[in-house]
PDB file of C-alpha atoms in Angstrom:
ATOM      1  CA  MET A  20     -23.162  11.619  49.338  1.00 48.00           C
ATOM      2  CA  LYS A  21     -23.788  13.795  46.275  1.00 45.00           C
ATOM      3  CA  LYS A  22     -20.090  14.711  46.275  1.00 45.00           C
ATOM      4  CA  HIS A  23     -19.090  11.035  46.143  1.00 45.00           C
ATOM      5  CA  ILE A  24     -21.557  10.352  43.334  1.00 42.00           C
ATOM      6  CA  ILE A  25     -20.129  13.255  41.309  1.00 42.00           C
ATOM      7  CA  ILE A  26     -16.567  11.990  41.837  1.00 40.00           C
ATOM      8  CA  VAL A  27     -17.522   8.454  40.749  1.00 40.00           C
ATOM      9  CA  PHE A  28     -19.322   9.868  37.707  1.00 39.00           C
ATOM     10  CA  LEU A  29     -16.274  11.925  36.684  1.00 40.00           C
ATOM     11  CA  ILE A  30     -14.011   8.897  37.067  1.00 37.00           C
ATOM     12  CA  TYR A  31     -16.409   6.902  34.899  1.00 37.00           C
ATOM     13  CA  LEU A  32     -16.339   9.612  32.234  1.00 38.00           C
ATOM     14  CA  PHE A  33     -12.549   9.688  32.304  1.00 36.00           C
ATOM     15  CA  LEU A  34     -12.254   5.921  31.909  1.00 37.00           C
ATOM     16  CA  ASP A  35     -14.884   5.904  29.190  1.00 39.00           C
ATOM     17  CA  ASN A  36     -13.028   8.645  27.281  1.00 39.00           C
ATOM     18  CA  GLN A  37      -9.791   6.717  27.659  1.00 37.00           C
ATOM     19  CA  LYS A  38     -11.505   3.704  26.154  1.00 37.00           C
ATOM     20  CA  THR A  39     -12.750   5.775  23.222  1.00 35.00           C
ATOM     21  CA  PHE A  40      -9.306   7.249  22.720  1.00 35.00           C
ATOM     22  CA  ALA A  41      -7.767   3.790  22.624  1.00 35.00           C
ATOM     23  CA  CYS A  42     -10.268   2.577  20.078  1.00 39.00           C
ATOM     24  CA  ASP A  43      -9.735   5.516  17.746  1.00 48.00           C
ATOM     25  CA  LEU A  44      -6.082   4.676  17.170  1.00 51.00           C
ATOM     26  CA  CYS A  45      -5.137   1.830  14.912  1.00 50.00           C
ATOM     27  CA  GLY A  46      -2.821   0.784  12.139  1.00 51.00           C
ATOM     28  CA  CYS A  47      -3.716   2.070   8.696  1.00 53.00           C
ATOM     29  CA  GLY A  48      -5.424  -0.994   7.294  1.00 50.00           C
ATOM     30  CA  ASN A  49      -7.262   1.253   4.852  1.00 55.00           C
ATOM     31  CA  GLY A  50      -4.170   3.076   3.658  1.00 55.00           C
ATOM     32  CA  GLY A  51      -3.092   3.777   0.091  1.00 55.00           C
ATOM     33  CA  SER A  52      -1.903   1.270  -2.473  1.00 60.00           C
ATOM     34  CA  PHE A  53       1.662   0.274  -3.208  1.00 62.00           C
ATOM     35  CA  TRP A  54       2.300   0.190  -6.960  1.00 65.00           C
ATOM     36  CA  GLY A  55       5.941  -0.783  -7.191  1.00 65.00           C
ATOM     37  CA  ILE A  56       7.394  -1.685 -10.583  1.00 71.00           C
ATOM     38  CA  MET A  57       4.618  -2.721 -12.944  1.00 68.00           C
ATOM     39  CA  PRO A  58       5.150  -5.688 -15.304  1.00 59.00           C
ATOM     40  CA  GLN A  59       5.911  -4.794 -18.943  1.00 66.00           C
ATOM     41  CA  SER A  60       4.007  -1.579 -19.514  1.00 68.00           C
ATOM     42  CA  HIS A  61       2.796  -2.266 -23.065  1.00 73.00           C
ATOM     43  CA  LYS A  62       1.180  -5.650 -22.313  1.00 83.00           C
ATOM     44  CA  SER A  63      -2.090  -6.695 -20.732  1.00 91.00           C
ATOM     45  CA  PHE A  64      -1.912  -9.035 -17.727  1.00 93.00           C
ATOM     46  CA  PHE A  65      -3.759 -10.628 -14.861  1.00 94.00           C
ATOM     47  CA  GLY A  66      -2.406 -12.001 -11.622  1.00 94.00           C
ATOM     48  CA  VAL A  67      -2.414 -11.969  -7.854  1.00 96.00           C
ATOM     49  CA  ARG A  68      -0.638  -9.741  -5.353  1.00 95.00           C
ATOM     50  CA  TYR A  69       0.080 -10.363  -1.687  1.00 96.00           C
ATOM     51  CA  GLY A  70       0.860  -7.637   0.836  1.00 95.00           C
ATOM     52  CA  TYR A  71       1.689  -7.662   4.544  1.00 96.00           C
ATOM     53  CA  ARG A  72       2.016  -4.719   6.929  1.00 95.00           C
ATOM     54  CA  SER A  73       1.899  -4.337  10.700  1.00 95.00           C
ATOM     55  CA  TYR A  74       1.705  -1.590  13.326  1.00 95.00           C
ATOM     56  CA  ASP A  75       2.247  -1.110  17.051  1.00 95.00           C
ATOM     57  CA  THR A  76      -0.211   1.278  18.690  1.00 91.00           C
ATOM     58  CA  HIS A  77      -0.648   3.299  21.914  1.00 89.00           C
ATOM     59  CA  LEU A  78       3.109   3.389  22.405  1.00 90.00           C
ATOM     60  CA  ASN A  79       2.842   5.774  25.376  1.00 87.00           C
ATOM     61  CA  LEU A  80      -0.209   4.193  27.037  1.00 83.00           C
ATOM     62  CA  LEU A  81       0.726   1.138  29.089  1.00 80.00           C
ATOM     63  CA  GLY A  82      -2.125  -1.323  29.218  1.00 81.00           C
ATOM     64  CA  SER A  83      -3.600  -0.116  25.921  1.00 85.00           C
ATOM     65  CA  GLN A  84      -0.816  -1.191  23.581  1.00 91.00           C
ATOM     66  CA  THR A  85      -1.697  -3.435  20.650  1.00 92.00           C
ATOM     67  CA  HIS A  86       0.028  -5.102  17.733  1.00 94.00           C
ATOM     68  CA  GLU A  87      -1.901  -5.188  14.473  1.00 93.00           C
ATOM     69  CA  ASP A  88      -1.326  -7.288  11.368  1.00 95.00           C
ATOM     70  CA  PHE A  89      -2.855  -6.688   7.942  1.00 95.00           C
ATOM     71  CA  TRP A  90      -2.655  -9.243   5.137  1.00 96.00           C
ATOM     72  CA  LYS A  91      -4.069  -8.515   1.681  1.00 96.00           C
ATOM     73  CA  THR A  92      -4.474 -10.964  -1.182  1.00 96.00           C
ATOM     74  CA  GLU A  93      -5.475  -9.084  -4.308  1.00 96.00           C
ATOM     75  CA  LEU A  94      -6.503 -10.027  -7.827  1.00 96.00           C
ATOM     76  CA  TRP A  95      -5.251  -7.444 -10.296  1.00 94.00           C
ATOM     77  CA  ALA A  96      -5.422  -7.000 -14.041  1.00 95.00           C
ATOM     78  CA  ARG A  97      -4.438  -4.548 -16.756  1.00 93.00           C
ATOM     79  CA  PHE A  98      -5.732  -4.224 -20.285  1.00 93.00           C
ATOM     80  CA  TYR A  99      -5.814  -1.745 -23.167  1.00 93.00           C
ATOM     81  CA  PRO A 100      -9.231  -1.098 -24.771  1.00 94.00           C
ATOM     82  CA  VAL A 101      -7.377   1.198 -27.205  1.00 93.00           C
ATOM     83  CA  LYS A 102      -3.665   1.741 -27.765  1.00 87.00           C
ATOM     84  CA  LYS A 103      -3.012   4.623 -25.357  1.00 91.00           C
ATOM     85  CA  ILE A 104      -5.680   3.925 -22.733  1.00 95.00           C
ATOM     86  CA  GLN A 105      -4.687   1.667 -19.865  1.00 93.00           C
ATOM     87  CA  ILE A 106      -7.173   0.212 -17.369  1.00 95.00           C
ATOM     88  CA  LEU A 107      -6.095  -1.313 -14.047  1.00 94.00           C
ATOM     89  CA  ALA A 108      -8.506  -3.230 -11.789  1.00 96.00           C
ATOM     90  CA  PHE A 109      -7.987  -4.497  -8.219  1.00 95.00           C
ATOM     91  CA  ILE A 110     -10.135  -6.805  -6.079  1.00 96.00           C
ATOM     92  CA  PRO A 111      -8.667  -7.372  -2.573  1.00 96.00           C
ATOM     93  CA  TYR A 112      -9.444  -9.899   0.141  1.00 97.00           C
ATOM     94  CA  ASN A 113      -8.248  -8.782   3.587  1.00 95.00           C
ATOM     95  CA  PHE A 114      -7.193 -10.545   6.788  1.00 95.00           C
ATOM     96  CA  ASN A 115      -6.811  -8.266   9.837  1.00 93.00           C
ATOM     97  CA  LYS A 116      -5.677  -9.268  13.320  1.00 94.00           C
ATOM     98  CA  GLN A 117      -5.294  -7.189  16.484  1.00 92.00           C
ATOM     99  CA  THR A 118      -3.423  -8.480  19.547  1.00 93.00           C
ATOM    100  CA  ILE A 119      -3.804  -6.692  22.887  1.00 91.00           C
ATOM    101  CA  ILE A 120      -0.318  -6.817  24.421  1.00 92.00           C
ATOM    102  CA  LYS A 121      -1.409  -6.776  28.092  1.00 91.00           C
ATOM    103  CA  THR A 122      -3.863  -9.675  27.888  1.00 91.00           C
ATOM    104  CA  GLY A 123      -2.801 -11.466  24.724  1.00 92.00           C
ATOM    105  CA  LYS A 124      -6.406 -11.364  23.506  1.00 92.00           C
ATOM    106  CA  GLN A 125      -6.737 -11.489  19.724  1.00 91.00           C
ATOM    107  CA  LEU A 126      -9.507 -10.044  17.582  1.00 88.00           C
ATOM    108  CA  ASP A 127      -9.648 -10.622  13.862  1.00 89.00           C
ATOM    109  CA  THR A 128     -11.730 -10.031  10.779  1.00 90.00           C
ATOM    110  CA  GLN A 129     -11.529 -11.132   7.178  1.00 93.00           C
ATOM    111  CA  GLY A 130     -13.434 -10.618   3.975  1.00 95.00           C
ATOM    112  CA  LEU A 131     -13.697  -8.747   0.708  1.00 96.00           C
ATOM    113  CA  GLY A 132     -11.989  -5.343   0.673  1.00 95.00           C
ATOM    114  CA  ASP A 133     -12.682  -2.265  -1.444  1.00 96.00           C
ATOM    115  CA  ALA A 134     -12.354  -2.861  -5.185  1.00 96.00           C
ATOM    116  CA  SER A 135     -10.860  -0.127  -7.362  1.00 96.00           C
ATOM    117  CA  VAL A 136     -10.417   0.775 -11.032  1.00 96.00           C
ATOM    118  CA  LEU A 137      -7.855   3.145 -12.579  1.00 96.00           C
ATOM    119  CA  VAL A 138      -7.837   4.586 -16.092  1.00 97.00           C
ATOM    120  CA  ASN A 139      -4.535   6.000 -17.377  1.00 95.00           C
ATOM    121  CA  TYR A 140      -3.568   7.764 -20.582  1.00 96.00           C
ATOM    122  CA  ASN A 141      -0.150   7.041 -22.068  1.00 93.00           C
ATOM    123  CA  LEU A 142       1.258  10.502 -22.818  1.00 94.00           C
ATOM    124  CA  VAL A 143       4.729   9.281 -23.810  1.00 91.00           C
ATOM    125  CA  ASN A 144       6.038   5.800 -24.581  1.00 88.00           C
ATOM    126  CA  THR A 145       9.322   5.251 -26.416  1.00 86.00           C
ATOM    127  CA  LEU A 146       9.981   1.831 -24.838  1.00 72.00           C
ATOM    128  CA  THR A 147       8.422   0.047 -27.799  1.00 68.00           C
ATOM    129  CA  ASP A 148       9.897   2.318 -30.501  1.00 67.00           C
ATOM    130  CA  THR A 149      12.045   0.852 -33.247  1.00 69.00           C
ATOM    131  CA  ILE A 150      13.975   4.141 -33.446  1.00 74.00           C
ATOM    132  CA  PRO A 151      17.384   3.895 -31.706  1.00 76.00           C
ATOM    133  CA  ARG A 152      17.456   6.114 -28.583  1.00 81.00           C
ATOM    134  CA  LYS A 153      19.841   6.629 -25.702  1.00 86.00           C
ATOM    135  CA  PHE A 154      16.996   7.311 -23.287  1.00 91.00           C
ATOM    136  CA  HIS A 155      13.544   5.729 -23.280  1.00 90.00           C
ATOM    137  CA  HIS A 156      10.549   7.179 -21.464  1.00 92.00           C
ATOM    138  CA  ASN A 157       7.099   5.991 -20.478  1.00 91.00           C
ATOM    139  CA  LEU A 158       4.643   8.413 -18.829  1.00 94.00           C
ATOM    140  CA  LEU A 159       1.069   7.647 -17.827  1.00 94.00           C
ATOM    141  CA  VAL A 160      -1.373   9.938 -16.027  1.00 97.00           C
ATOM    142  CA  GLY A 161      -4.909   9.261 -14.925  1.00 97.00           C
ATOM    143  CA  GLY A 162      -7.236   8.590 -12.073  1.00 97.00           C
ATOM    144  CA  GLY A 163      -9.708   6.151 -10.676  1.00 96.00           C
ATOM    145  CA  VAL A 164     -12.391   5.268  -8.187  1.00 97.00           C
ATOM    146  CA  LYS A 165     -12.459   3.006  -5.126  1.00 96.00           C
ATOM    147  CA  LEU A 166     -15.830   1.400  -4.417  1.00 96.00           C
ATOM    148  CA  PRO A 167     -17.214   0.560  -0.924  1.00 95.00           C
ATOM    149  CA  THR A 168     -17.317  -3.201  -1.518  1.00 96.00           C
ATOM    150  CA  GLY A 169     -15.614  -3.994   1.802  1.00 93.00           C
ATOM    151  CA  LYS A 170     -17.530  -4.144   5.078  1.00 90.00           C
ATOM    152  CA  PHE A 171     -17.449  -1.017   7.261  1.00 87.00           C
ATOM    153  CA  GLN A 172     -19.431  -1.735  10.407  1.00 74.00           C
ATOM    154  CA  PHE A 173     -18.401  -1.692  14.036  1.00 57.00           C
ATOM    155  CA  ASP A 174     -19.873  -1.260  17.497  1.00 53.00           C
ATOM    156  CA  TYR A 175     -17.995   0.658  20.204  1.00 49.00           C
ATOM    157  CA  LEU A 176     -19.818  -1.402  22.869  1.00 47.00           C
ATOM    158  CA  SER A 177     -19.018  -4.809  21.386  1.00 52.00           C
ATOM    159  CA  ASN A 178     -16.329  -7.017  22.940  1.00 52.00           C
ATOM    160  CA  ASP A 179     -16.131  -9.162  19.824  1.00 52.00           C
ATOM    161  CA  GLU A 180     -15.192  -6.451  17.327  1.00 52.00           C
ATOM    162  CA  VAL A 181     -12.290  -4.064  17.022  1.00 53.00           C
ATOM    163  CA  ALA A 182     -14.073  -0.727  17.431  1.00 55.00           C
ATOM    164  CA  ASN A 183     -11.884   1.146  15.025  1.00 75.00           C
ATOM    165  CA  PRO A 184     -12.475   2.610  11.551  1.00 79.00           C
ATOM    166  CA  ASN A 185      -8.970   1.689  10.355  1.00 79.00           C
ATOM    167  CA  PHE A 186      -9.436  -1.968  11.256  1.00 82.00           C
ATOM    168  CA  GLN A 187     -12.461  -2.435   9.007  1.00 88.00           C
ATOM    169  CA  LEU A 188     -12.313  -4.378   5.763  1.00 91.00           C
ATOM    170  CA  GLY A 189     -13.282  -1.273   3.781  1.00 92.00           C
ATOM    171  CA  THR A 190     -13.783   2.451   4.243  1.00 92.00           C
ATOM    172  CA  GLY A 191     -17.525   2.470   3.586  1.00 93.00           C
ATOM    173  CA  SER A 192     -17.027   5.343   1.160  1.00 95.00           C
ATOM    174  CA  THR A 193     -16.568   5.952  -2.545  1.00 97.00           C
ATOM    175  CA  ASP A 194     -13.117   7.508  -2.949  1.00 97.00           C
ATOM    176  CA  PHE A 195     -11.147   8.924  -5.870  1.00 97.00           C
ATOM    177  CA  THR A 196      -7.514   8.735  -6.932  1.00 96.00           C
ATOM    178  CA  ALA A 197      -5.270  10.832  -9.185  1.00 97.00           C
ATOM    179  CA  ASN A 198      -2.042   9.119 -10.226  1.00 95.00           C
ATOM    180  CA  LEU A 199       1.102   9.315 -12.329  1.00 95.00           C
ATOM    181  CA  PHE A 200       3.518   6.586 -13.467  1.00 93.00           C
ATOM    182  CA  TYR A 201       6.891   7.342 -15.065  1.00 93.00           C
ATOM    183  CA  THR A 202       9.725   5.077 -16.187  1.00 92.00           C
ATOM    184  CA  MET A 203      13.038   6.155 -17.740  1.00 92.00           C
ATOM    185  CA  ARG A 204      15.576   3.706 -19.161  1.00 91.00           C
ATOM    186  CA  TYR A 205      19.185   4.205 -20.252  1.00 93.00           C
ATOM    187  CA  LYS A 206      20.862   1.053 -21.567  1.00 90.00           C
ATOM    188  CA  LYS A 207      20.784  -1.433 -18.650  1.00 92.00           C
ATOM    189  CA  TRP A 208      19.743   1.107 -16.027  1.00 95.00           C
ATOM    190  CA  GLY A 209      16.420   2.699 -15.262  1.00 93.00           C
ATOM    191  CA  PHE A 210      14.414   4.950 -13.010  1.00 92.00           C
ATOM    192  CA  ASN A 211      10.839   4.281 -11.880  1.00 92.00           C
ATOM    193  CA  TYR A 212       8.502   6.777 -10.191  1.00 94.00           C
ATOM    194  CA  ASP A 213       4.844   6.670  -9.225  1.00 93.00           C
ATOM    195  CA  PHE A 214       2.620   9.121  -7.375  1.00 95.00           C
ATOM    196  CA  SER A 215      -0.984   8.902  -6.225  1.00 95.00           C
ATOM    197  CA  TYR A 216      -3.296  11.262  -4.363  1.00 96.00           C
ATOM    198  CA  LYS A 217      -6.392   9.689  -2.817  1.00 96.00           C
ATOM    199  CA  ILE A 218      -9.423  11.885  -2.110  1.00 96.00           C
ATOM    200  CA  ASN A 219     -11.723  10.296   0.474  1.00 96.00           C
ATOM    201  CA  THR A 220     -15.400  11.042   0.993  1.00 96.00           C
ATOM    202  CA  GLN A 221     -17.594  10.679   4.077  1.00 95.00           C
ATOM    203  CA  ASN A 222     -19.304   7.325   4.617  1.00 93.00           C
ATOM    204  CA  SER A 223     -22.751   6.588   6.062  1.00 90.00           C
ATOM    205  CA  ASN A 224     -21.268   6.533   9.590  1.00 88.00           C
ATOM    206  CA  GLU A 225     -20.260  10.195   9.114  1.00 91.00           C
ATOM    207  CA  TYR A 226     -16.608   9.158   9.071  1.00 92.00           C
ATOM    208  CA  ARG A 227     -14.145  10.447   6.484  1.00 94.00           C
ATOM    209  CA  PHE A 228     -10.592   9.167   6.242  1.00 94.00           C
ATOM    210  CA  GLY A 229      -7.930  11.797   5.632  1.00 94.00           C
ATOM    211  CA  ASN A 230      -6.723  12.282   2.061  1.00 96.00           C
ATOM    212  CA  ARG A 231      -3.543  10.336   1.352  1.00 95.00           C
ATOM    213  CA  ILE A 232      -0.394  10.728  -0.710  1.00 95.00           C
ATOM    214  CA  ASN A 233       1.694   7.742  -1.799  1.00 95.00           C
ATOM    215  CA  SER A 234       4.929   8.150  -3.728  1.00 94.00           C
ATOM    216  CA  ASN A 235       7.615   5.631  -4.719  1.00 94.00           C
ATOM    217  CA  ILE A 236      10.913   6.123  -6.508  1.00 95.00           C
ATOM    218  CA  SER A 237      13.331   3.349  -7.486  1.00 95.00           C
ATOM    219  CA  ALA A 238      16.607   2.843  -9.311  1.00 96.00           C
ATOM    220  CA  ILE A 239      16.476  -0.320 -11.423  1.00 94.00           C
ATOM    221  CA  ARG A 240      18.936  -2.521 -13.286  1.00 95.00           C
ATOM    222  CA  PHE A 241      18.042  -4.788 -16.246  1.00 93.00           C
ATOM    223  CA  VAL A 242      19.883  -8.127 -16.256  1.00 95.00           C
ATOM    224  CA  ASN A 243      19.275 -10.480 -19.198  1.00 94.00           C
ATOM    225  CA  ILE A 244      19.979 -14.166 -18.717  1.00 94.00           C
ATOM    226  CA  GLY A 245      19.618 -15.848 -22.066  1.00 90.00           C
ATOM    227  CA  SER A 246      16.815 -14.832 -24.409  1.00 88.00           C
ATOM    228  CA  ASP A 247      13.832 -15.598 -22.158  1.00 91.00           C
ATOM    229  CA  LEU A 248      14.817 -14.607 -18.619  1.00 95.00           C
ATOM    230  CA  MET A 249      15.238 -11.069 -17.285  1.00 94.00           C
ATOM    231  CA  LEU A 250      15.968  -9.985 -13.709  1.00 95.00           C
ATOM    232  CA  ILE A 251      15.329  -6.429 -12.485  1.00 94.00           C
ATOM    233  CA  PRO A 252      16.797  -5.707  -9.039  1.00 96.00           C
ATOM    234  CA  ASN A 253      15.617  -2.396  -7.637  1.00 95.00           C
ATOM    235  CA  LEU A 254      16.380  -0.077  -4.741  1.00 97.00           C
ATOM    236  CA  GLY A 255      14.332   2.926  -3.676  1.00 96.00           C
ATOM    237  CA  ILE A 256      12.341   4.937  -1.160  1.00 96.00           C
ATOM    238  CA  SER A 257       8.613   5.267  -0.526  1.00 95.00           C
ATOM    239  CA  TYR A 258       6.768   8.168   1.089  1.00 96.00           C
ATOM    240  CA  GLU A 259       3.288   8.167   2.618  1.00 95.00           C
ATOM    241  CA  ASN A 260       1.340  11.100   4.031  1.00 96.00           C
ATOM    242  CA  SER A 261      -2.161  11.101   5.471  1.00 95.00           C
ATOM    243  CA  ALA A 262      -4.309  14.011   6.656  1.00 95.00           C
ATOM    244  CA  LEU A 263      -6.427  13.792   9.818  1.00 94.00           C
ATOM    245  CA  ASP A 264      -9.570  11.679   9.771  1.00 93.00           C
ATOM    246  CA  VAL A 265     -12.877  13.447  10.445  1.00 94.00           C
ATOM    247  CA  LYS A 266     -15.827  12.068  12.436  1.00 90.00           C
ATOM    248  CA  SER A 267     -19.129  14.018  12.278  1.00 91.00           C
ATOM    249  CA  GLY A 268     -17.237  17.158  11.288  1.00 93.00           C
ATOM    250  CA  ILE A 269     -14.651  16.851  14.094  1.00 94.00           C
ATOM    251  CA  LYS A 270     -11.011  16.123  13.235  1.00 94.00           C
ATOM    252  CA  ASN A 271      -9.360  13.209  15.027  1.00 89.00           C
ATOM    253  CA  SER A 272      -5.986  14.503  16.232  1.00 87.00           C
ATOM    254  CA  ILE A 273      -4.589  11.009  16.828  1.00 86.00           C
ATOM    255  CA  THR A 274      -4.764  10.023  13.160  1.00 90.00           C
ATOM    256  CA  GLY A 275      -2.704  11.049  10.151  1.00 93.00           C
ATOM    257  CA  GLY A 276       1.024  11.532   9.788  1.00 94.00           C
ATOM    258  CA  GLU A 277       3.843  10.590   7.445  1.00 96.00           C
ATOM    259  CA  THR A 278       6.345   7.788   6.910  1.00 96.00           C
ATOM    260  CA  LEU A 279       9.459   7.364   4.768  1.00 97.00           C
ATOM    261  CA  PHE A 280      10.449   3.784   3.853  1.00 97.00           C
ATOM    262  CA  GLY A 281      13.561   2.372   2.297  1.00 97.00           C
ATOM    263  CA  SER A 282      12.833  -0.464  -0.131  1.00 95.00           C
ATOM    264  CA  PHE A 283      14.556  -3.108  -2.201  1.00 95.00           C
ATOM    265  CA  GLY A 284      13.182  -5.828  -4.415  1.00 95.00           C
ATOM    266  CA  MET A 285      13.485  -8.045  -7.427  1.00 95.00           C
ATOM    267  CA  GLU A 286      11.332  -8.438 -10.553  1.00 94.00           C
ATOM    268  CA  THR A 287      11.620 -11.562 -12.704  1.00 94.00           C
ATOM    269  CA  TYR A 288      10.331 -12.039 -16.269  1.00 93.00           C
ATOM    270  CA  PHE A 289      10.285 -15.413 -17.976  1.00 94.00           C
ATOM    271  CA  LYS A 290       8.449 -15.507 -21.309  1.00 91.00           C
ATOM    272  CA  LYS A 291       4.818 -14.618 -20.383  1.00 91.00           C
ATOM    273  CA  LEU A 292       5.329 -15.024 -16.647  1.00 94.00           C
ATOM    274  CA  SER A 293       6.321 -12.350 -14.162  1.00 93.00           C
ATOM    275  CA  ALA A 294       6.987 -12.443 -10.428  1.00 94.00           C
ATOM    276  CA  GLY A 295       8.225  -9.794  -8.027  1.00 93.00           C
ATOM    277  CA  ILE A 296       9.038  -9.183  -4.398  1.00 95.00           C
ATOM    278  CA  ASN A 297       9.539  -5.892  -2.546  1.00 95.00           C
ATOM    279  CA  TYR A 298      10.578  -5.329   1.067  1.00 96.00           C
ATOM    280  CA  GLN A 299      10.114  -1.986   2.840  1.00 96.00           C
ATOM    281  CA  SER A 300      11.592  -0.802   6.128  1.00 98.00           C
ATOM    282  CA  PRO A 301      10.773   2.527   7.870  1.00 97.00           C
ATOM    283  CA  ILE A 302      13.510   5.152   7.823  1.00 98.00           C
ATOM    284  CA  THR A 303      11.612   7.879   9.649  1.00 97.00           C
ATOM    285  CA  GLN A 304       7.991   8.269  10.702  1.00 97.00           C
ATOM    286  CA  ASN A 305       5.604  10.458  12.640  1.00 95.00           C
ATOM    287  CA  LEU A 306       2.196   8.788  12.911  1.00 94.00           C
ATOM    288  CA  SER A 307      -0.733   9.694  15.189  1.00 91.00           C
ATOM    289  CA  ASN A 308       1.338  12.139  17.261  1.00 89.00           C
ATOM    290  CA  GLY A 309       3.871   9.438  18.086  1.00 91.00           C
ATOM    291  CA  GLU A 310       1.325   6.874  19.296  1.00 91.00           C
ATOM    292  CA  LEU A 311       1.608   4.639  16.228  1.00 93.00           C
ATOM    293  CA  ARG A 312       4.618   2.840  14.773  1.00 95.00           C
ATOM    294  CA  ALA A 313       4.731   1.259  11.319  1.00 95.00           C
ATOM    295  CA  ASN A 314       6.874  -1.863  10.950  1.00 97.00           C
ATOM    296  CA  ASN A 315       8.515  -3.593   7.992  1.00 97.00           C
ATOM    297  CA  ARG A 316       6.377  -4.500   4.966  1.00 96.00           C
ATOM    298  CA  LEU A 317       6.381  -7.140   2.274  1.00 96.00           C
ATOM    299  CA  ASN A 318       4.782  -7.141  -1.207  1.00 95.00           C
ATOM    300  CA  ILE A 319       4.755 -10.070  -3.654  1.00 95.00           C
ATOM    301  CA  HIS A 320       3.080 -10.577  -7.037  1.00 94.00           C
ATOM    302  CA  PHE A 321       2.647 -13.340  -9.615  1.00 95.00           C
ATOM    303  CA  THR A 322       1.466 -12.230 -13.042  1.00 93.00           C
ATOM    304  CA  ILE A 323       0.683 -13.712 -16.473  1.00 95.00           C
ATOM    305  CA  MET A 324       1.026 -11.574 -19.594  1.00 91.00           C
ATOM    306  CA  ILE A 325      -1.748 -11.905 -22.145  1.00 87.00           C
TER     307      ILE A 325
END
């Protein structure tokens, strides 16, 4: 009798651990930001951005596979308190949905995400010079802070919540970012590069997301149509890298990884209005030891220069 009880107990532990494993893996809803090609660098603006990304999880665990969708609508603004100091602010509202493939059950959450502020210093800017130049350069460096304004709360025993840190509306932590933006222009052609390194801290649940690197590089073409309309088609690649998450001092081996995306898009400028669209498709990826797959992404913005 004792032998049977021990066997049942071990089976229970195994199934319970499998459940925990399944819940720890999720799409990176709290991943880094996509900057893309910023509207005219010397002007202040405000506007709205829309982003969509999705993931397939537990690729090698039949019965545990899910599909996860993340939508983000974000207010963003840029202004210059002094000539060479640039401030960027972001306030996101998130919609997250998880679909369990086996049962078709859907779990979702929505609400305010984590707001962030960046402060950049303009080291070089010849784009607004009146001096004739073959090459024009614009280089900004700086950093910022992400505030825990989004909800981070989940219950592993709840059937009504997605018990996963990555599925939360925010990280629950105050995090820091170092970044660089560079643009080079030669006649009607240009080159755009941005890099950010996000340093995450531990939240009140003793969970710390792995530090993240985001980098984007694009070739751009300036096409003037009349005196008021400009089109900027662009083609590039984006790279993302995330270290392992840590829970109560223990690294989670089924988090982290890297992805390389190909991207193409279009920016449009008409007088004080700007709009842009960017589409990204994975070229190669290795996420969560092969248990996670990132899918195509879409980013759109509408902006007013002020």
